[in-house]
PDB file of C-alpha atoms in Angstrom:
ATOM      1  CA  UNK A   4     -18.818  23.184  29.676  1.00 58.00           C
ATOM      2  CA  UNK A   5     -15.669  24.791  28.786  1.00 64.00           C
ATOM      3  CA  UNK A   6     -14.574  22.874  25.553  1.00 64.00           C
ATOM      4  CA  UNK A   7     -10.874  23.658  26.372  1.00 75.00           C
ATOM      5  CA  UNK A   8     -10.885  22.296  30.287  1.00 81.00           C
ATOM      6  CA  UNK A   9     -13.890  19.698  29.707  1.00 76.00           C
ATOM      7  CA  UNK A  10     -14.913  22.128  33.217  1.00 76.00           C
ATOM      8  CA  UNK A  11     -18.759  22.638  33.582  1.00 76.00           C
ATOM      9  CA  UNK A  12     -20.483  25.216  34.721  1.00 71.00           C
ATOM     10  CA  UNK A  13     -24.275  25.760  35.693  1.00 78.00           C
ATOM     11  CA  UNK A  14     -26.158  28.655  35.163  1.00 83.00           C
ATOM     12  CA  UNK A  15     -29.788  29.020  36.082  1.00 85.00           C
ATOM     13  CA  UNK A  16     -32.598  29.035  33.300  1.00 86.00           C
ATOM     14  CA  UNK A  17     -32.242  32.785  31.781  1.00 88.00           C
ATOM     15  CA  UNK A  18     -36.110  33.574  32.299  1.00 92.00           C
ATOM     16  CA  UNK A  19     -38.320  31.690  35.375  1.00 90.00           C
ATOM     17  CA  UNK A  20     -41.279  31.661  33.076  1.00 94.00           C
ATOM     18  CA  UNK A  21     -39.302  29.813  30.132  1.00 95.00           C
ATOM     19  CA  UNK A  22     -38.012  26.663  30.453  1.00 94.00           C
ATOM     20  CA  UNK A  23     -34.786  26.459  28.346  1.00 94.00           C
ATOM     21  CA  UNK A  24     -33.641  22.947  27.670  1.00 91.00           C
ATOM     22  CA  UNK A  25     -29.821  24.260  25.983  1.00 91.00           C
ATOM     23  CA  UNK A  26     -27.945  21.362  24.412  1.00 88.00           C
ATOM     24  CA  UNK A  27     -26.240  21.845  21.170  1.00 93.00           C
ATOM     25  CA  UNK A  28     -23.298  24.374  20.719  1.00 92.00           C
ATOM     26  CA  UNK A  29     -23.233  26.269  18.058  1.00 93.00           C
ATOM     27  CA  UNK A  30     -20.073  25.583  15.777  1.00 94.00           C
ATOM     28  CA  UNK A  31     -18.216  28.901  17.264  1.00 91.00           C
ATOM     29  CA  UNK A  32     -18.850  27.776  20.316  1.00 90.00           C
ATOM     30  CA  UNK A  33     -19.992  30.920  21.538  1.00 92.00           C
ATOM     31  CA  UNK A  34     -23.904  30.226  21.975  1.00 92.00           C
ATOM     32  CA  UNK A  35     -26.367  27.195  22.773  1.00 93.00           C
ATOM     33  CA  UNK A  36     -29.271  26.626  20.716  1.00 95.00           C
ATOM     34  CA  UNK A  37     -32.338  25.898  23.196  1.00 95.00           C
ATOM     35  CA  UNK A  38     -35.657  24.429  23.169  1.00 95.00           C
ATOM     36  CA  UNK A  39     -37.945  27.524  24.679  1.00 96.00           C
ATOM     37  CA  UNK A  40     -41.689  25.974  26.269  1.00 96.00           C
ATOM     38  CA  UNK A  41     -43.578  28.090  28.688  1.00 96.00           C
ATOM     39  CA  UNK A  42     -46.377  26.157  30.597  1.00 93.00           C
ATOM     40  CA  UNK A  43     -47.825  29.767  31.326  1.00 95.00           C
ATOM     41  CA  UNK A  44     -47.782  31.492  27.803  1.00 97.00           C
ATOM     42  CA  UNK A  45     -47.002  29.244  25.308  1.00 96.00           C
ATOM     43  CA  UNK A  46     -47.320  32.117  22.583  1.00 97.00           C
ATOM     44  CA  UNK A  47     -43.900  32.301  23.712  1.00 97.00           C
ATOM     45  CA  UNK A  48     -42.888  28.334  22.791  1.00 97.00           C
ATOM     46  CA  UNK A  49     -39.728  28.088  20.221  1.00 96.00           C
ATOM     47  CA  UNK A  50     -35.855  27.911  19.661  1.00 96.00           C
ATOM     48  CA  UNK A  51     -33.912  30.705  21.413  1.00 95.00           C
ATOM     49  CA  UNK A  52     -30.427  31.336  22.121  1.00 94.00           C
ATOM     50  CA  UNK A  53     -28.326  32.097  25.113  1.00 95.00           C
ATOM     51  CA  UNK A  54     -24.129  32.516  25.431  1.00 93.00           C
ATOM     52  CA  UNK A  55     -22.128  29.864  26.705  1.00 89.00           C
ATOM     53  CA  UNK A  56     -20.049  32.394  28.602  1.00 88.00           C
ATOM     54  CA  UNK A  57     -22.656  32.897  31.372  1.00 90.00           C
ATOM     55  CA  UNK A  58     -26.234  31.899  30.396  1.00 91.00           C
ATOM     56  CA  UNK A  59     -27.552  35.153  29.337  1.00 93.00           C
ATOM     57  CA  UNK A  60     -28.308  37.160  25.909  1.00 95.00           C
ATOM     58  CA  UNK A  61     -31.808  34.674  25.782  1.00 96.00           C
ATOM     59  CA  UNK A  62     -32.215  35.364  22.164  1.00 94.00           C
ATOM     60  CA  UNK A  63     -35.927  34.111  20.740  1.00 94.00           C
ATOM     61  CA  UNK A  64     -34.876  32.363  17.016  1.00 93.00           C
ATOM     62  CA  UNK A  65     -38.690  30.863  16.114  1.00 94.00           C
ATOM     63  CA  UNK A  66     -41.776  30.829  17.402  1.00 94.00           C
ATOM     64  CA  UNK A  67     -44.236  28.108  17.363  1.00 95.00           C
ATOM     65  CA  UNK A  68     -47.011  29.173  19.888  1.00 96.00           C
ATOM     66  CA  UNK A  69     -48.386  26.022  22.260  1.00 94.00           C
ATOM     67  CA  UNK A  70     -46.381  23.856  19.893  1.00 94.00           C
ATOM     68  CA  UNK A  71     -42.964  22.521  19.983  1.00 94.00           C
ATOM     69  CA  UNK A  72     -39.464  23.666  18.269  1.00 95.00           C
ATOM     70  CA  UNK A  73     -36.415  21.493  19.175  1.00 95.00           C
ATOM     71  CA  UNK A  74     -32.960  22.233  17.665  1.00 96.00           C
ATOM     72  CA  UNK A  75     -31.590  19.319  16.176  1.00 95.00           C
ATOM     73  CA  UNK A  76     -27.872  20.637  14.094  1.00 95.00           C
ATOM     74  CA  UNK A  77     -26.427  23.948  12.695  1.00 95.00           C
ATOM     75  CA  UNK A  78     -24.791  23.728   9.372  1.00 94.00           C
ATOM     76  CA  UNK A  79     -21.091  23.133   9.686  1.00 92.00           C
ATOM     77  CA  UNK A  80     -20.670  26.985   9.051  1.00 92.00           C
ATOM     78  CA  UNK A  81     -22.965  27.742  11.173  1.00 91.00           C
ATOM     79  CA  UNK A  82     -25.348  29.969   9.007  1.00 92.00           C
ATOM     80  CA  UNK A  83     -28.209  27.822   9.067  1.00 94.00           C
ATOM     81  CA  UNK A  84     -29.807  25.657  11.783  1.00 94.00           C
ATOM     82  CA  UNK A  85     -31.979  22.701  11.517  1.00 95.00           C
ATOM     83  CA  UNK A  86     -34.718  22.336  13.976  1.00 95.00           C
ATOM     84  CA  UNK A  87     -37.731  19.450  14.200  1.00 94.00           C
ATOM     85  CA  UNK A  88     -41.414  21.546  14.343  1.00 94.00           C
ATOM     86  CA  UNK A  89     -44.434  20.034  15.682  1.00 93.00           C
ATOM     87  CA  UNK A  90     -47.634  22.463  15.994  1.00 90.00           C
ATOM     88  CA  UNK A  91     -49.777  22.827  18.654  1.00 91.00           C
ATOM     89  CA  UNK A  92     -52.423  20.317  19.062  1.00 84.00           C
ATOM     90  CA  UNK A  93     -49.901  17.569  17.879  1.00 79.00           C
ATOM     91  CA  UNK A  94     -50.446  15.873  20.722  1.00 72.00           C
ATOM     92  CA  UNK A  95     -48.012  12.569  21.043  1.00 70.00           C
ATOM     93  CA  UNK A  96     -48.365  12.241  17.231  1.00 71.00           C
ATOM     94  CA  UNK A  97     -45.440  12.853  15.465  1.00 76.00           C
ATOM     95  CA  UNK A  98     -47.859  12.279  12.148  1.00 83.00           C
ATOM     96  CA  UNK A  99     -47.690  16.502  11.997  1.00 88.00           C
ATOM     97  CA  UNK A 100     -44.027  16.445  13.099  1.00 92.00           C
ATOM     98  CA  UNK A 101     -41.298  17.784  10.489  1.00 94.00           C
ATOM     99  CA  UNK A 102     -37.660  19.126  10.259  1.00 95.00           C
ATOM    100  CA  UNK A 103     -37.113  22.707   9.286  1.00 95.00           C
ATOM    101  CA  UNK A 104     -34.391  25.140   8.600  1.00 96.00           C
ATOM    102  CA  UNK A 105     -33.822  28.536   9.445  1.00 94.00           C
ATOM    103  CA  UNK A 106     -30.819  31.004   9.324  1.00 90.00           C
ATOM    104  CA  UNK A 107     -28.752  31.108  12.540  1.00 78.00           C
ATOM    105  CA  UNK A 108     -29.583  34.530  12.879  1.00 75.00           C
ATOM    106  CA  UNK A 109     -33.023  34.323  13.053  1.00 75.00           C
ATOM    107  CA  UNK A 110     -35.403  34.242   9.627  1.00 74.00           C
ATOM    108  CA  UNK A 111     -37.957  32.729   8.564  1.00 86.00           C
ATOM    109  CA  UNK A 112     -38.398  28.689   8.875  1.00 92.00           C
ATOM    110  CA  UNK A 113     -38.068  26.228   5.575  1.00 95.00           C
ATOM    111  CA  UNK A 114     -40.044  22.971   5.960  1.00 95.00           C
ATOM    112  CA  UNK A 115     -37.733  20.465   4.452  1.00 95.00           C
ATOM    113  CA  UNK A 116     -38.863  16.889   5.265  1.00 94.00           C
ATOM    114  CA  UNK A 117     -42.926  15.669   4.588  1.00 92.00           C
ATOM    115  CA  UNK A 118     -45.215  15.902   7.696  1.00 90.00           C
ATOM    116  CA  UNK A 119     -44.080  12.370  10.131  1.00 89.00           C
ATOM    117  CA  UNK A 120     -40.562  12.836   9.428  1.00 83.00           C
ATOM    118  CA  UNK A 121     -38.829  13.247  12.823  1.00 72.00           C
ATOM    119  CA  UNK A 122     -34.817  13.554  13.480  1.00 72.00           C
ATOM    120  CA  UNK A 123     -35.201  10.373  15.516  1.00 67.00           C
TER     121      UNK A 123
END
């Protein structure tokens, strides 16, 4: 969505093999931060980035193989980006679940909540 004209646009999922759920805008505006699963590697699971201007420039930000990395907020600078974690073989539990932050160029992940904290 253009921020400017409220106009959306739709641009199919960067790679077929990854499915790229992209919801929160990075504070320029210029990228989405993405939850990254892949039902056929999952070595590949984590946050990634793509540009708002067309969908592309799939940029891999974590990696959590066969478990699950969701973006939750980017710092209002937008140097760091907070993200909920839970490993594979979670399951449904979110007893294993906790939030982590990374820099928003990529870096390595700081848990910062106890295990069964969730951003819900």
């Amino acid at each position: 969505m253009e921020r400017s004209t409220g106009k959306v646009h739709w641009f199919p999922m960067p790679d077929p093999d990854l499915f790229t759920g992209c919801a929160l805008w990075a504070p320029s505006g210029e990228t989405l931060a993405c939850d990254g699963e892949s039902e056929t590697d999952v070595s590949r699971n984590g946050v990634y980035t793509v540009r708002v201007s067309d969908g592309q420039g799939l940029t891999r930000v974590t990696s959590n193989p066969g478990g699950v990395d969701a973006p939750v907020a980017y710092s209002p600078d937008g140097r760091l980006r907070l993200f909920s974690r839970t490993p594979a073989g979670a399951g449904e539990s979110s007893a294993k679940t906790a939030l982590y932050v990374t820099s928003a160029r990529c870096g390595r992940a700081t848990r910062i909540t106890p295990l069964g904290y969730t951003d819900d």
